[in-house]
Amino acid sequence: MKKSILILLFGMFFLSNTYAQKYFGKTFTPTQTVDEFYAIADVTKGYTVMGKTELDKGFRSLEKTQAKIIELAKKKGADGVIFTMDDEVVATTSSGSGTVSTKKENKATGFSSNTTTDIKEKKIRATFIKYK
């Protein structure tokens, strides 16, 4: 039983760590160094977008996630990576309450309040670029 649980936990850990490895785009000869950018305006050289990867919920360390994405960029042949981190609304919850006061005869006063909350997840997006 313990062995089964360990195998299950290892499998879940492996799958959660490989999620950042999903990539959509072109592949070139692997590179040794990759420039890191955090805004499109910071890229001073001419470039073309060669692909993208994205990671939502489940990352434990931003530094480790960033390092994995850089390693993937090297394997795919990117010259640079433009990182962005966004909050994406995945659900909305709403709750409300009301009260009625009947202090005066034949008169009732009602009060109500509603609260709406967005449930957000952080997403790390990386755009892989190739210099012209």
PDB file of C-alpha atoms in Angstrom:
ATOM      1  CA  MET A   1       0.000   0.000   0.000  1.00  0.00           C
ATOM      2  CA  LYS A   2       2.795   2.448   0.933  1.00  0.00           C
ATOM      3  CA  LYS A   3       4.607   1.601  -2.283  1.00  0.00           C
ATOM      4  CA  SER A   4       1.490   2.410  -4.340  1.00  0.00           C
ATOM      5  CA  ILE A   5       1.083   5.760  -2.603  1.00  0.00           C
ATOM      6  CA  LEU A   6       4.744   6.630  -3.217  1.00  0.00           C
ATOM      7  CA  ILE A   7       4.430   5.728  -6.901  1.00  0.00           C
ATOM      8  CA  LEU A   8       1.267   7.830  -7.191  1.00  0.00           C
ATOM      9  CA  LEU A   9       2.902  10.823  -5.481  1.00  0.00           C
ATOM     10  CA  PHE A  10       6.005  10.526  -7.666  1.00  0.00           C
ATOM     11  CA  GLY A  11       3.814  10.390 -10.786  1.00  0.00           C
ATOM     12  CA  MET A  12       1.880  13.494  -9.731  1.00  0.00           C
ATOM     13  CA  PHE A  13       5.145  15.330  -8.975  1.00  0.00           C
ATOM     14  CA  PHE A  14       6.576  14.329 -12.350  1.00  0.00           C
ATOM     15  CA  LEU A  15       3.486  15.467 -14.253  1.00  0.00           C
ATOM     16  CA  SER A  16       3.300  18.793 -12.418  1.00  0.00           C
ATOM     17  CA  ASN A  17       6.967  19.490 -13.177  1.00  0.00           C
ATOM     18  CA  THR A  18       6.641  18.682 -16.867  1.00  0.00           C
ATOM     19  CA  TYR A  19       3.676  20.999 -17.410  1.00  0.00           C
ATOM     20  CA  ALA A  20       6.034  23.914 -18.093  1.00  0.00           C
ATOM     21  CA  GLN A  21       7.532  21.858 -20.910  1.00  0.00           C
ATOM     22  CA  LYS A  22       4.454  22.224 -23.150  1.00  0.00           C
ATOM     23  CA  TYR A  23       5.492  24.290 -26.135  1.00  0.00           C
ATOM     24  CA  PHE A  24       3.794  25.500 -29.289  1.00  0.00           C
ATOM     25  CA  GLY A  25       6.025  26.758 -32.060  1.00  0.00           C
ATOM     26  CA  LYS A  26       9.068  26.216 -34.240  1.00  0.00           C
ATOM     27  CA  THR A  27      12.295  24.484 -33.271  1.00  0.00           C
ATOM     28  CA  PHE A  28      15.792  25.500 -34.346  1.00  0.00           C
ATOM     29  CA  THR A  29      19.312  24.330 -33.541  1.00  0.00           C
ATOM     30  CA  PRO A  30      19.759  24.404 -29.720  1.00  0.00           C
ATOM     31  CA  THR A  31      21.382  27.515 -28.249  1.00  0.00           C
ATOM     32  CA  GLN A  32      23.774  27.909 -25.331  1.00  0.00           C
ATOM     33  CA  THR A  33      22.546  31.245 -23.991  1.00  0.00           C
ATOM     34  CA  VAL A  34      19.120  32.843 -23.905  1.00  0.00           C
ATOM     35  CA  ASP A  35      18.443  36.520 -23.204  1.00  0.00           C
ATOM     36  CA  GLU A  36      15.669  37.211 -20.686  1.00  0.00           C
ATOM     37  CA  PHE A  37      13.172  40.048 -21.052  1.00  0.00           C
ATOM     38  CA  TYR A  38      10.160  41.100 -18.999  1.00  0.00           C
ATOM     39  CA  ALA A  39       8.621  43.559 -21.474  1.00  0.00           C
ATOM     40  CA  ILE A  40       8.453  43.579 -25.259  1.00  0.00           C
ATOM     41  CA  ALA A  41       9.866  47.121 -25.273  1.00  0.00           C
ATOM     42  CA  ASP A  42      13.097  45.848 -23.662  1.00  0.00           C
ATOM     43  CA  VAL A  43      14.037  43.838 -26.785  1.00  0.00           C
ATOM     44  CA  THR A  44      16.343  46.125 -28.792  1.00  0.00           C
ATOM     45  CA  LYS A  45      17.264  43.720 -31.621  1.00  0.00           C
ATOM     46  CA  GLY A  46      14.995  42.730 -34.473  1.00  0.00           C
ATOM     47  CA  TYR A  47      13.310  39.386 -33.832  1.00  0.00           C
ATOM     48  CA  THR A  48      10.564  37.010 -34.845  1.00  0.00           C
ATOM     49  CA  VAL A  49       8.358  35.055 -32.475  1.00  0.00           C
ATOM     50  CA  MET A  50       9.167  31.379 -32.802  1.00  0.00           C
ATOM     51  CA  GLY A  51       6.865  29.922 -30.147  1.00  0.00           C
ATOM     52  CA  LYS A  52       5.193  30.133 -26.765  1.00  0.00           C
ATOM     53  CA  THR A  53       4.795  28.217 -23.550  1.00  0.00           C
ATOM     54  CA  GLU A  54       2.498  28.835 -20.613  1.00  0.00           C
ATOM     55  CA  LEU A  55       2.234  27.638 -17.033  1.00  0.00           C
ATOM     56  CA  ASP A  56      -0.704  28.179 -14.733  1.00  0.00           C
ATOM     57  CA  LYS A  57      -1.207  27.141 -11.099  1.00  0.00           C
ATOM     58  CA  GLY A  58       1.010  24.490  -9.597  1.00  0.00           C
ATOM     59  CA  PHE A  59       4.380  26.220  -9.758  1.00  0.00           C
ATOM     60  CA  ARG A  60       6.060  26.358  -6.388  1.00  0.00           C
ATOM     61  CA  SER A  61       9.051  28.535  -7.115  1.00  0.00           C
ATOM     62  CA  LEU A  62       9.116  31.300  -9.681  1.00  0.00           C
ATOM     63  CA  GLU A  63      12.899  30.966  -9.970  1.00  0.00           C
ATOM     64  CA  LYS A  64      12.731  27.216 -10.689  1.00  0.00           C
ATOM     65  CA  THR A  65       9.905  27.727 -13.172  1.00  0.00           C
ATOM     66  CA  GLN A  66      11.895  30.441 -14.914  1.00  0.00           C
ATOM     67  CA  ALA A  67      14.984  28.205 -15.069  1.00  0.00           C
ATOM     68  CA  LYS A  68      12.938  25.353 -16.606  1.00  0.00           C
ATOM     69  CA  ILE A  69      11.529  27.673 -19.239  1.00  0.00           C
ATOM     70  CA  ILE A  70      15.047  28.940 -20.064  1.00  0.00           C
ATOM     71  CA  GLU A  71      16.243  25.334 -20.461  1.00  0.00           C
ATOM     72  CA  LEU A  72      13.311  24.612 -22.774  1.00  0.00           C
ATOM     73  CA  ALA A  73      14.113  27.767 -24.766  1.00  0.00           C
ATOM     74  CA  LYS A  74      17.725  26.593 -25.208  1.00  0.00           C
ATOM     75  CA  LYS A  75      16.547  23.168 -26.419  1.00  0.00           C
ATOM     76  CA  LYS A  76      14.145  24.795 -28.893  1.00  0.00           C
ATOM     77  CA  GLY A  77      16.862  27.138 -30.220  1.00  0.00           C
ATOM     78  CA  ALA A  78      15.538  30.455 -28.898  1.00  0.00           C
ATOM     79  CA  ASP A  79      17.797  33.502 -28.651  1.00  0.00           C
ATOM     80  CA  GLY A  80      15.560  35.184 -26.093  1.00  0.00           C
ATOM     81  CA  VAL A  81      12.490  34.770 -23.897  1.00  0.00           C
ATOM     82  CA  ILE A  82       9.940  37.448 -23.037  1.00  0.00           C
ATOM     83  CA  PHE A  83       8.327  36.568 -19.680  1.00  0.00           C
ATOM     84  CA  THR A  84       4.946  37.808 -18.489  1.00  0.00           C
ATOM     85  CA  MET A  85       2.918  36.908 -15.414  1.00  0.00           C
ATOM     86  CA  ASP A  86      -0.802  37.558 -15.361  1.00  0.00           C
ATOM     87  CA  ASP A  87      -3.773  36.963 -13.097  1.00  0.00           C
ATOM     88  CA  GLU A  88      -6.532  35.199 -14.964  1.00  0.00           C
ATOM     89  CA  VAL A  89     -10.080  35.108 -13.595  1.00  0.00           C
ATOM     90  CA  VAL A  90     -11.173  31.470 -13.581  1.00  0.00           C
ATOM     91  CA  ALA A  91     -14.407  31.804 -11.586  1.00  0.00           C
ATOM     92  CA  THR A  92     -16.568  34.297  -9.754  1.00  0.00           C
ATOM     93  CA  THR A  93     -18.352  33.763  -6.457  1.00  0.00           C
ATOM     94  CA  SER A  94     -21.214  35.788  -5.116  1.00  0.00           C
ATOM     95  CA  SER A  95     -22.793  35.830  -1.674  1.00  0.00           C
ATOM     96  CA  GLY A  96     -25.524  37.932  -0.164  1.00  0.00           C
ATOM     97  CA  SER A  97     -27.600  38.439   2.929  1.00  0.00           C
ATOM     98  CA  GLY A  98     -30.674  40.365   3.937  1.00  0.00           C
ATOM     99  CA  THR A  99     -32.530  41.436   7.046  1.00  0.00           C
ATOM    100  CA  VAL A 100     -35.984  42.778   7.705  1.00  0.00           C
ATOM    101  CA  SER A 101     -36.811  45.100  10.575  1.00  0.00           C
ATOM    102  CA  THR A 102     -40.401  45.407  11.825  1.00  0.00           C
ATOM    103  CA  LYS A 103     -39.986  47.902  14.673  1.00  0.00           C
ATOM    104  CA  LYS A 104     -43.005  49.952  13.698  1.00  0.00           C
ATOM    105  CA  GLU A 105     -46.461  48.462  13.416  1.00  0.00           C
ATOM    106  CA  ASN A 106     -47.476  47.642   9.828  1.00  0.00           C
ATOM    107  CA  LYS A 107     -44.122  48.845   8.480  1.00  0.00           C
ATOM    108  CA  ALA A 108     -41.166  46.732   7.474  1.00  0.00           C
ATOM    109  CA  THR A 109     -37.723  47.909   6.425  1.00  0.00           C
ATOM    110  CA  GLY A 110     -35.429  45.627   4.482  1.00  0.00           C
ATOM    111  CA  PHE A 111     -31.654  45.719   4.109  1.00  0.00           C
ATOM    112  CA  SER A 112     -29.518  43.600   1.833  1.00  0.00           C
ATOM    113  CA  SER A 113     -25.878  43.302   0.858  1.00  0.00           C
ATOM    114  CA  ASN A 114     -24.100  41.368  -1.871  1.00  0.00           C
ATOM    115  CA  THR A 115     -20.441  40.569  -2.338  1.00  0.00           C
ATOM    116  CA  THR A 116     -18.869  39.345  -5.567  1.00  0.00           C
ATOM    117  CA  THR A 117     -15.338  37.963  -5.606  1.00  0.00           C
ATOM    118  CA  ASP A 118     -13.186  36.929  -8.564  1.00  0.00           C
ATOM    119  CA  ILE A 119     -11.146  33.751  -8.156  1.00  0.00           C
ATOM    120  CA  LYS A 120      -7.816  34.237  -9.943  1.00  0.00           C
ATOM    121  CA  GLU A 121      -4.910  32.029 -10.927  1.00  0.00           C
ATOM    122  CA  LYS A 122      -1.431  33.244 -11.777  1.00  0.00           C
ATOM    123  CA  LYS A 123      -0.166  32.351 -15.240  1.00  0.00           C
ATOM    124  CA  ILE A 124       3.419  32.561 -16.395  1.00  0.00           C
ATOM    125  CA  ARG A 125       3.690  33.057 -20.141  1.00  0.00           C
ATOM    126  CA  ALA A 126       6.909  32.927 -22.126  1.00  0.00           C
ATOM    127  CA  THR A 127       7.351  34.006 -25.709  1.00  0.00           C
ATOM    128  CA  PHE A 128      10.407  32.487 -27.407  1.00  0.00           C
ATOM    129  CA  ILE A 129      12.124  34.751 -29.898  1.00  0.00           C
ATOM    130  CA  LYS A 130      14.743  34.328 -32.616  1.00  0.00           C
ATOM    131  CA  TYR A 131      16.906  37.300 -33.609  1.00  0.00           C
ATOM    132  CA  LYS A 132      16.901  38.323 -37.267  1.00  0.00           C
TER     133      LYS A 132
END
